[in-house]
Amino acid sequence: MYTSLEFNLFLAVIIGAAIGLERESSQQGISSAGGIRTYSLISLLGALCGVFFINNLIWVSIIIAGVFSTLLVVNYTLGSFLSKELGLTSEISIIYTFILGLMTTLNVVGMQVVVAIFVVLVLILSLKSKTKKIVAGINRQEIQSFISYAIIALVVLPFLPNVSYRIDNLQFLSSIFASLNINIGQFGSLELINPRKIWLIVVLITGIDVFGYVLGKIVGNKHGYSLTSFVGGFVSSTSTTQSLAQRSKKTGVVNYLVGAAVLSNLASFLQIFVLVGPLNARWLLSITPSIIIMILTAGILATFFLKKHEKEKIAPEVNAKEGKIFSLMPALKFAGLLIVVKLCTKISLIVFGQSGFIITSVIASLAGLDAIIVTLAEMAGTVISFKFALIVFLLVNATNLISKTVYSYLQGSHKFAHKFLVSAIAIIVASFAGVLFVN
């Protein structure tokens, strides 16, 4: 990159002008500390201060910085006294502008870093109106929920031991089996629990709830069932599909609700990336083609049904409780279910081989897909091959989609169930094309 002194001084002026433009545009009608000219001069002053410093005129740099700091403090004090406002955003942005100008000539970091800091600064300053709206809509219960999630993810997780406890590690179990003359053999190497991994799943599941809640707050209910169902899919695509099926029986509306149900399942496909990525990135690469095909197929089907929606308008129902972002108890129950599923599938693999593993996984998928996906992610590449894990994933996903069709048939209109069945079959058939991409 060209870094002559002339260019650095010119860049400092441009940086100051851009920051000043943002400050001037965001504070129209409000007394501010300056605009384009003021911030350009501040950044240029910082750049000149850097020039004096690198040319061994350190005292000149200190005097310039001292005078600048004094003027800033005086301006803030008088401004706060006259306006009765104690905001610091403009003053902090002035300090950043001076420092950025200083960094353009001081060469303490690369020019790319200076530009990156400048871009981030302008972005943060431009979010003023949006952050005010967001903060205005947050209540105390939501803040407590965010703090609780931060404790779960950032305080508890790092301190849990990343150790796999097996049956043969637990002396009291080994003693019980020995007293009963039971040879545990291969079962002794079965992993019972890994506290860090189990809690990571709790963090991921509750994190999906948090993401769904935030997305719901952003989307709201003004867009109808399409987007609200998409948000609901991150929490529970099964519950969302059942709710839409019940709605179809009450209103007679079918195409629009089927499109919304397919969107809900599309969201559940997206959250697979969140569940698998932290556990087994290599297996995620293996199943990514299948997931992308499922997402594209679901997207096409959802668009088709939504465009064919009936003229009757239906108002979306709000199922989530206001202020309730996530619940820890369901996540803990899921962790318990995960431990049971992992044990059952591994025991089936030892006793009955791959066929028993598939049957057990398919049966377990009737209760939900997440526990099976997590189990496959932990076993793929070690206990079972990537390709076999992919095939099991496709089979359990197919079972889960068909089970939703059965729920729809029992709780909704038959037209809704039939059209959702056609959509499910299309997604299932298309998903198996992903096997071609795995060796």
JSON list of C-alpha atoms in Angstrom, two decimals, residues 39-152:
[
{"chain": "A", "resi": 39, "resn": "TYR", "atom": "CA", "xyz": [-13.49, 16.54, 12.67]},
{"chain": "A", "resi": 40, "resn": "SER", "atom": "CA", "xyz": [-11.25, 16.91, 9.60]},
{"chain": "A", "resi": 41, "resn": "LEU", "atom": "CA", "xyz": [-9.10, 19.43, 11.48]},
{"chain": "A", "resi": 42, "resn": "ILE", "atom": "CA", "xyz": [-9.01, 17.19, 14.58]},
{"chain": "A", "resi": 43, "resn": "SER", "atom": "CA", "xyz": [-7.84, 14.17, 12.57]},
{"chain": "A", "resi": 44, "resn": "LEU", "atom": "CA", "xyz": [-5.29, 16.30, 10.71]},
{"chain": "A", "resi": 45, "resn": "LEU", "atom": "CA", "xyz": [-4.05, 17.67, 14.06]},
{"chain": "A", "resi": 46, "resn": "GLY", "atom": "CA", "xyz": [-3.58, 14.09, 15.27]},
{"chain": "A", "resi": 47, "resn": "ALA", "atom": "CA", "xyz": [-1.66, 13.23, 12.09]},
{"chain": "A", "resi": 48, "resn": "LEU", "atom": "CA", "xyz": [0.64, 16.26, 12.51]},
{"chain": "A", "resi": 49, "resn": "CYS", "atom": "CA", "xyz": [1.19, 15.29, 16.14]},
{"chain": "A", "resi": 50, "resn": "GLY", "atom": "CA", "xyz": [2.41, 11.90, 14.88]},
{"chain": "A", "resi": 51, "resn": "VAL", "atom": "CA", "xyz": [4.70, 13.56, 12.33]},
{"chain": "A", "resi": 52, "resn": "PHE", "atom": "CA", "xyz": [6.36, 15.66, 15.05]},
{"chain": "A", "resi": 53, "resn": "PHE", "atom": "CA", "xyz": [6.75, 12.58, 17.28]},
{"chain": "A", "resi": 54, "resn": "ILE", "atom": "CA", "xyz": [8.51, 10.41, 14.68]},
{"chain": "A", "resi": 55, "resn": "ASN", "atom": "CA", "xyz": [10.83, 13.33, 13.87]},
{"chain": "A", "resi": 56, "resn": "ASN", "atom": "CA", "xyz": [12.01, 13.52, 17.51]},
{"chain": "A", "resi": 57, "resn": "LEU", "atom": "CA", "xyz": [9.98, 16.64, 18.29]},
{"chain": "A", "resi": 58, "resn": "ILE", "atom": "CA", "xyz": [8.37, 14.82, 21.19]},
{"chain": "A", "resi": 59, "resn": "TRP", "atom": "CA", "xyz": [7.73, 17.94, 23.29]},
{"chain": "A", "resi": 60, "resn": "VAL", "atom": "CA", "xyz": [5.84, 19.54, 20.43]},
{"chain": "A", "resi": 61, "resn": "SER", "atom": "CA", "xyz": [3.64, 16.44, 20.21]},
{"chain": "A", "resi": 62, "resn": "ILE", "atom": "CA", "xyz": [3.03, 16.50, 23.97]},
{"chain": "A", "resi": 63, "resn": "ILE", "atom": "CA", "xyz": [2.10, 20.21, 23.86]},
{"chain": "A", "resi": 64, "resn": "ILE", "atom": "CA", "xyz": [-0.32, 19.65, 20.95]},
{"chain": "A", "resi": 65, "resn": "ALA", "atom": "CA", "xyz": [-1.95, 16.67, 22.70]},
{"chain": "A", "resi": 66, "resn": "GLY", "atom": "CA", "xyz": [-2.14, 18.60, 25.98]},
{"chain": "A", "resi": 67, "resn": "VAL", "atom": "CA", "xyz": [-3.75, 21.67, 24.40]},
{"chain": "A", "resi": 68, "resn": "PHE", "atom": "CA", "xyz": [-6.17, 19.49, 22.48]},
{"chain": "A", "resi": 69, "resn": "SER", "atom": "CA", "xyz": [-7.16, 17.58, 25.66]},
{"chain": "A", "resi": 70, "resn": "THR", "atom": "CA", "xyz": [-7.64, 20.84, 27.58]},
{"chain": "A", "resi": 71, "resn": "LEU", "atom": "CA", "xyz": [-9.87, 22.32, 24.87]},
{"chain": "A", "resi": 72, "resn": "LEU", "atom": "CA", "xyz": [-11.91, 19.12, 24.77]},
{"chain": "A", "resi": 73, "resn": "VAL", "atom": "CA", "xyz": [-12.42, 19.09, 28.55]},
{"chain": "A", "resi": 74, "resn": "VAL", "atom": "CA", "xyz": [-13.39, 22.78, 28.58]},
{"chain": "A", "resi": 75, "resn": "ASN", "atom": "CA", "xyz": [-15.79, 22.29, 25.68]},
{"chain": "A", "resi": 76, "resn": "TYR", "atom": "CA", "xyz": [-17.43, 19.32, 27.37]},
{"chain": "A", "resi": 77, "resn": "THR", "atom": "CA", "xyz": [-17.70, 21.11, 30.74]},
{"chain": "A", "resi": 78, "resn": "LEU", "atom": "CA", "xyz": [-19.26, 24.28, 29.29]},
{"chain": "A", "resi": 79, "resn": "GLY", "atom": "CA", "xyz": [-21.49, 22.33, 26.93]},
{"chain": "A", "resi": 80, "resn": "SER", "atom": "CA", "xyz": [-22.79, 20.07, 29.70]},
{"chain": "A", "resi": 81, "resn": "PHE", "atom": "CA", "xyz": [-23.40, 23.08, 31.97]},
{"chain": "A", "resi": 82, "resn": "LEU", "atom": "CA", "xyz": [-25.36, 25.01, 29.32]},
{"chain": "A", "resi": 83, "resn": "SER", "atom": "CA", "xyz": [-27.32, 22.12, 27.79]},
{"chain": "A", "resi": 84, "resn": "LYS", "atom": "CA", "xyz": [-27.78, 20.07, 31.00]},
{"chain": "A", "resi": 85, "resn": "GLU", "atom": "CA", "xyz": [-26.85, 16.95, 29.00]},
{"chain": "A", "resi": 86, "resn": "LEU", "atom": "CA", "xyz": [-24.04, 14.60, 30.07]},
{"chain": "A", "resi": 87, "resn": "GLY", "atom": "CA", "xyz": [-23.64, 12.48, 26.93]},
{"chain": "A", "resi": 88, "resn": "LEU", "atom": "CA", "xyz": [-20.09, 11.44, 26.00]},
{"chain": "A", "resi": 89, "resn": "THR", "atom": "CA", "xyz": [-20.58, 10.01, 22.51]},
{"chain": "A", "resi": 90, "resn": "SER", "atom": "CA", "xyz": [-19.40, 13.11, 20.61]},
{"chain": "A", "resi": 91, "resn": "GLU", "atom": "CA", "xyz": [-16.42, 13.64, 22.91]},
{"chain": "A", "resi": 92, "resn": "ILE", "atom": "CA", "xyz": [-15.35, 10.00, 22.65]},
{"chain": "A", "resi": 93, "resn": "SER", "atom": "CA", "xyz": [-15.73, 10.13, 18.86]},
{"chain": "A", "resi": 94, "resn": "ILE", "atom": "CA", "xyz": [-13.50, 13.26, 18.88]},
{"chain": "A", "resi": 95, "resn": "ILE", "atom": "CA", "xyz": [-10.83, 11.37, 20.87]},
{"chain": "A", "resi": 96, "resn": "TYR", "atom": "CA", "xyz": [-11.05, 8.43, 18.44]},
{"chain": "A", "resi": 97, "resn": "THR", "atom": "CA", "xyz": [-10.76, 10.83, 15.49]},
{"chain": "A", "resi": 98, "resn": "PHE", "atom": "CA", "xyz": [-7.60, 12.37, 16.96]},
{"chain": "A", "resi": 99, "resn": "ILE", "atom": "CA", "xyz": [-6.12, 8.91, 17.66]},
{"chain": "A", "resi": 100, "resn": "LEU", "atom": "CA", "xyz": [-6.95, 7.66, 14.15]},
{"chain": "A", "resi": 101, "resn": "GLY", "atom": "CA", "xyz": [-5.26, 10.72, 12.66]},
{"chain": "A", "resi": 102, "resn": "LEU", "atom": "CA", "xyz": [-2.27, 10.06, 14.91]},
{"chain": "A", "resi": 103, "resn": "MET", "atom": "CA", "xyz": [-2.13, 6.40, 13.81]},
{"chain": "A", "resi": 104, "resn": "THR", "atom": "CA", "xyz": [-2.03, 7.32, 10.10]},
{"chain": "A", "resi": 105, "resn": "THR", "atom": "CA", "xyz": [1.42, 8.87, 10.52]},
{"chain": "A", "resi": 106, "resn": "LEU", "atom": "CA", "xyz": [2.81, 7.11, 13.59]},
{"chain": "A", "resi": 107, "resn": "ASN", "atom": "CA", "xyz": [2.97, 3.71, 11.83]},
{"chain": "A", "resi": 108, "resn": "VAL", "atom": "CA", "xyz": [2.41, 1.71, 15.03]},
{"chain": "A", "resi": 109, "resn": "VAL", "atom": "CA", "xyz": [-0.02, -0.57, 13.18]},
{"chain": "A", "resi": 110, "resn": "GLY", "atom": "CA", "xyz": [-0.75, -1.30, 9.54]},
{"chain": "A", "resi": 111, "resn": "MET", "atom": "CA", "xyz": [-2.92, 1.07, 7.54]},
{"chain": "A", "resi": 112, "resn": "GLN", "atom": "CA", "xyz": [-5.44, -1.76, 7.10]},
{"chain": "A", "resi": 113, "resn": "VAL", "atom": "CA", "xyz": [-5.96, -1.80, 10.86]},
{"chain": "A", "resi": 114, "resn": "VAL", "atom": "CA", "xyz": [-6.47, 1.98, 10.93]},
{"chain": "A", "resi": 115, "resn": "VAL", "atom": "CA", "xyz": [-9.09, 1.75, 8.19]},
{"chain": "A", "resi": 116, "resn": "ALA", "atom": "CA", "xyz": [-10.79, -1.20, 9.93]},
{"chain": "A", "resi": 117, "resn": "ILE", "atom": "CA", "xyz": [-11.04, 0.74, 13.23]},
{"chain": "A", "resi": 118, "resn": "PHE", "atom": "CA", "xyz": [-12.42, 3.73, 11.32]},
{"chain": "A", "resi": 119, "resn": "VAL", "atom": "CA", "xyz": [-15.11, 1.60, 9.65]},
{"chain": "A", "resi": 120, "resn": "VAL", "atom": "CA", "xyz": [-16.13, 0.01, 12.97]},
{"chain": "A", "resi": 121, "resn": "LEU", "atom": "CA", "xyz": [-16.28, 3.45, 14.63]},
{"chain": "A", "resi": 122, "resn": "VAL", "atom": "CA", "xyz": [-18.55, 4.89, 11.94]},
{"chain": "A", "resi": 123, "resn": "LEU", "atom": "CA", "xyz": [-20.74, 1.78, 12.08]},
{"chain": "A", "resi": 124, "resn": "ILE", "atom": "CA", "xyz": [-21.18, 2.04, 15.86]},
{"chain": "A", "resi": 125, "resn": "LEU", "atom": "CA", "xyz": [-21.93, 5.75, 15.67]},
{"chain": "A", "resi": 126, "resn": "SER", "atom": "CA", "xyz": [-24.52, 5.19, 12.93]},
{"chain": "A", "resi": 127, "resn": "LEU", "atom": "CA", "xyz": [-26.43, 2.67, 15.07]},
{"chain": "A", "resi": 128, "resn": "LYS", "atom": "CA", "xyz": [-27.59, 5.34, 17.54]},
{"chain": "A", "resi": 129, "resn": "SER", "atom": "CA", "xyz": [-31.25, 5.47, 16.45]},
{"chain": "A", "resi": 130, "resn": "LYS", "atom": "CA", "xyz": [-31.53, 1.69, 16.11]},
{"chain": "A", "resi": 131, "resn": "THR", "atom": "CA", "xyz": [-29.98, 0.98, 19.50]},
{"chain": "A", "resi": 132, "resn": "LYS", "atom": "CA", "xyz": [-32.38, 3.43, 21.13]},
{"chain": "A", "resi": 133, "resn": "LYS", "atom": "CA", "xyz": [-35.34, 1.52, 19.67]},
{"chain": "A", "resi": 134, "resn": "ILE", "atom": "CA", "xyz": [-33.89, -1.82, 20.77]},
{"chain": "A", "resi": 135, "resn": "VAL", "atom": "CA", "xyz": [-33.14, -0.62, 24.31]},
{"chain": "A", "resi": 136, "resn": "ALA", "atom": "CA", "xyz": [-36.61, 0.95, 24.59]},
{"chain": "A", "resi": 137, "resn": "GLY", "atom": "CA", "xyz": [-38.18, -2.43, 23.82]},
{"chain": "A", "resi": 138, "resn": "ILE", "atom": "CA", "xyz": [-36.16, -4.46, 26.34]},
{"chain": "A", "resi": 139, "resn": "ASN", "atom": "CA", "xyz": [-37.68, -5.08, 29.75]},
{"chain": "A", "resi": 140, "resn": "ARG", "atom": "CA", "xyz": [-36.00, -6.14, 32.99]},
{"chain": "A", "resi": 141, "resn": "GLN", "atom": "CA", "xyz": [-36.99, -9.79, 32.62]},
{"chain": "A", "resi": 142, "resn": "GLU", "atom": "CA", "xyz": [-35.31, -9.95, 29.22]},
{"chain": "A", "resi": 143, "resn": "ILE", "atom": "CA", "xyz": [-32.12, -8.39, 30.60]},
{"chain": "A", "resi": 144, "resn": "GLN", "atom": "CA", "xyz": [-32.07, -10.98, 33.40]},
{"chain": "A", "resi": 145, "resn": "SER", "atom": "CA", "xyz": [-32.54, -13.74, 30.82]},
{"chain": "A", "resi": 146, "resn": "PHE", "atom": "CA", "xyz": [-29.58, -12.47, 28.78]},
{"chain": "A", "resi": 147, "resn": "ILE", "atom": "CA", "xyz": [-27.45, -12.32, 31.94]},
{"chain": "A", "resi": 148, "resn": "SER", "atom": "CA", "xyz": [-28.53, -15.87, 32.84]},
{"chain": "A", "resi": 149, "resn": "TYR", "atom": "CA", "xyz": [-27.54, -17.09, 29.38]},
{"chain": "A", "resi": 150, "resn": "ALA", "atom": "CA", "xyz": [-24.18, -15.33, 29.68]},
{"chain": "A", "resi": 151, "resn": "ILE", "atom": "CA", "xyz": [-23.58, -17.16, 32.97]},
{"chain": "A", "resi": 152, "resn": "ILE", "atom": "CA", "xyz": [-24.53, -20.49, 31.37]}
]
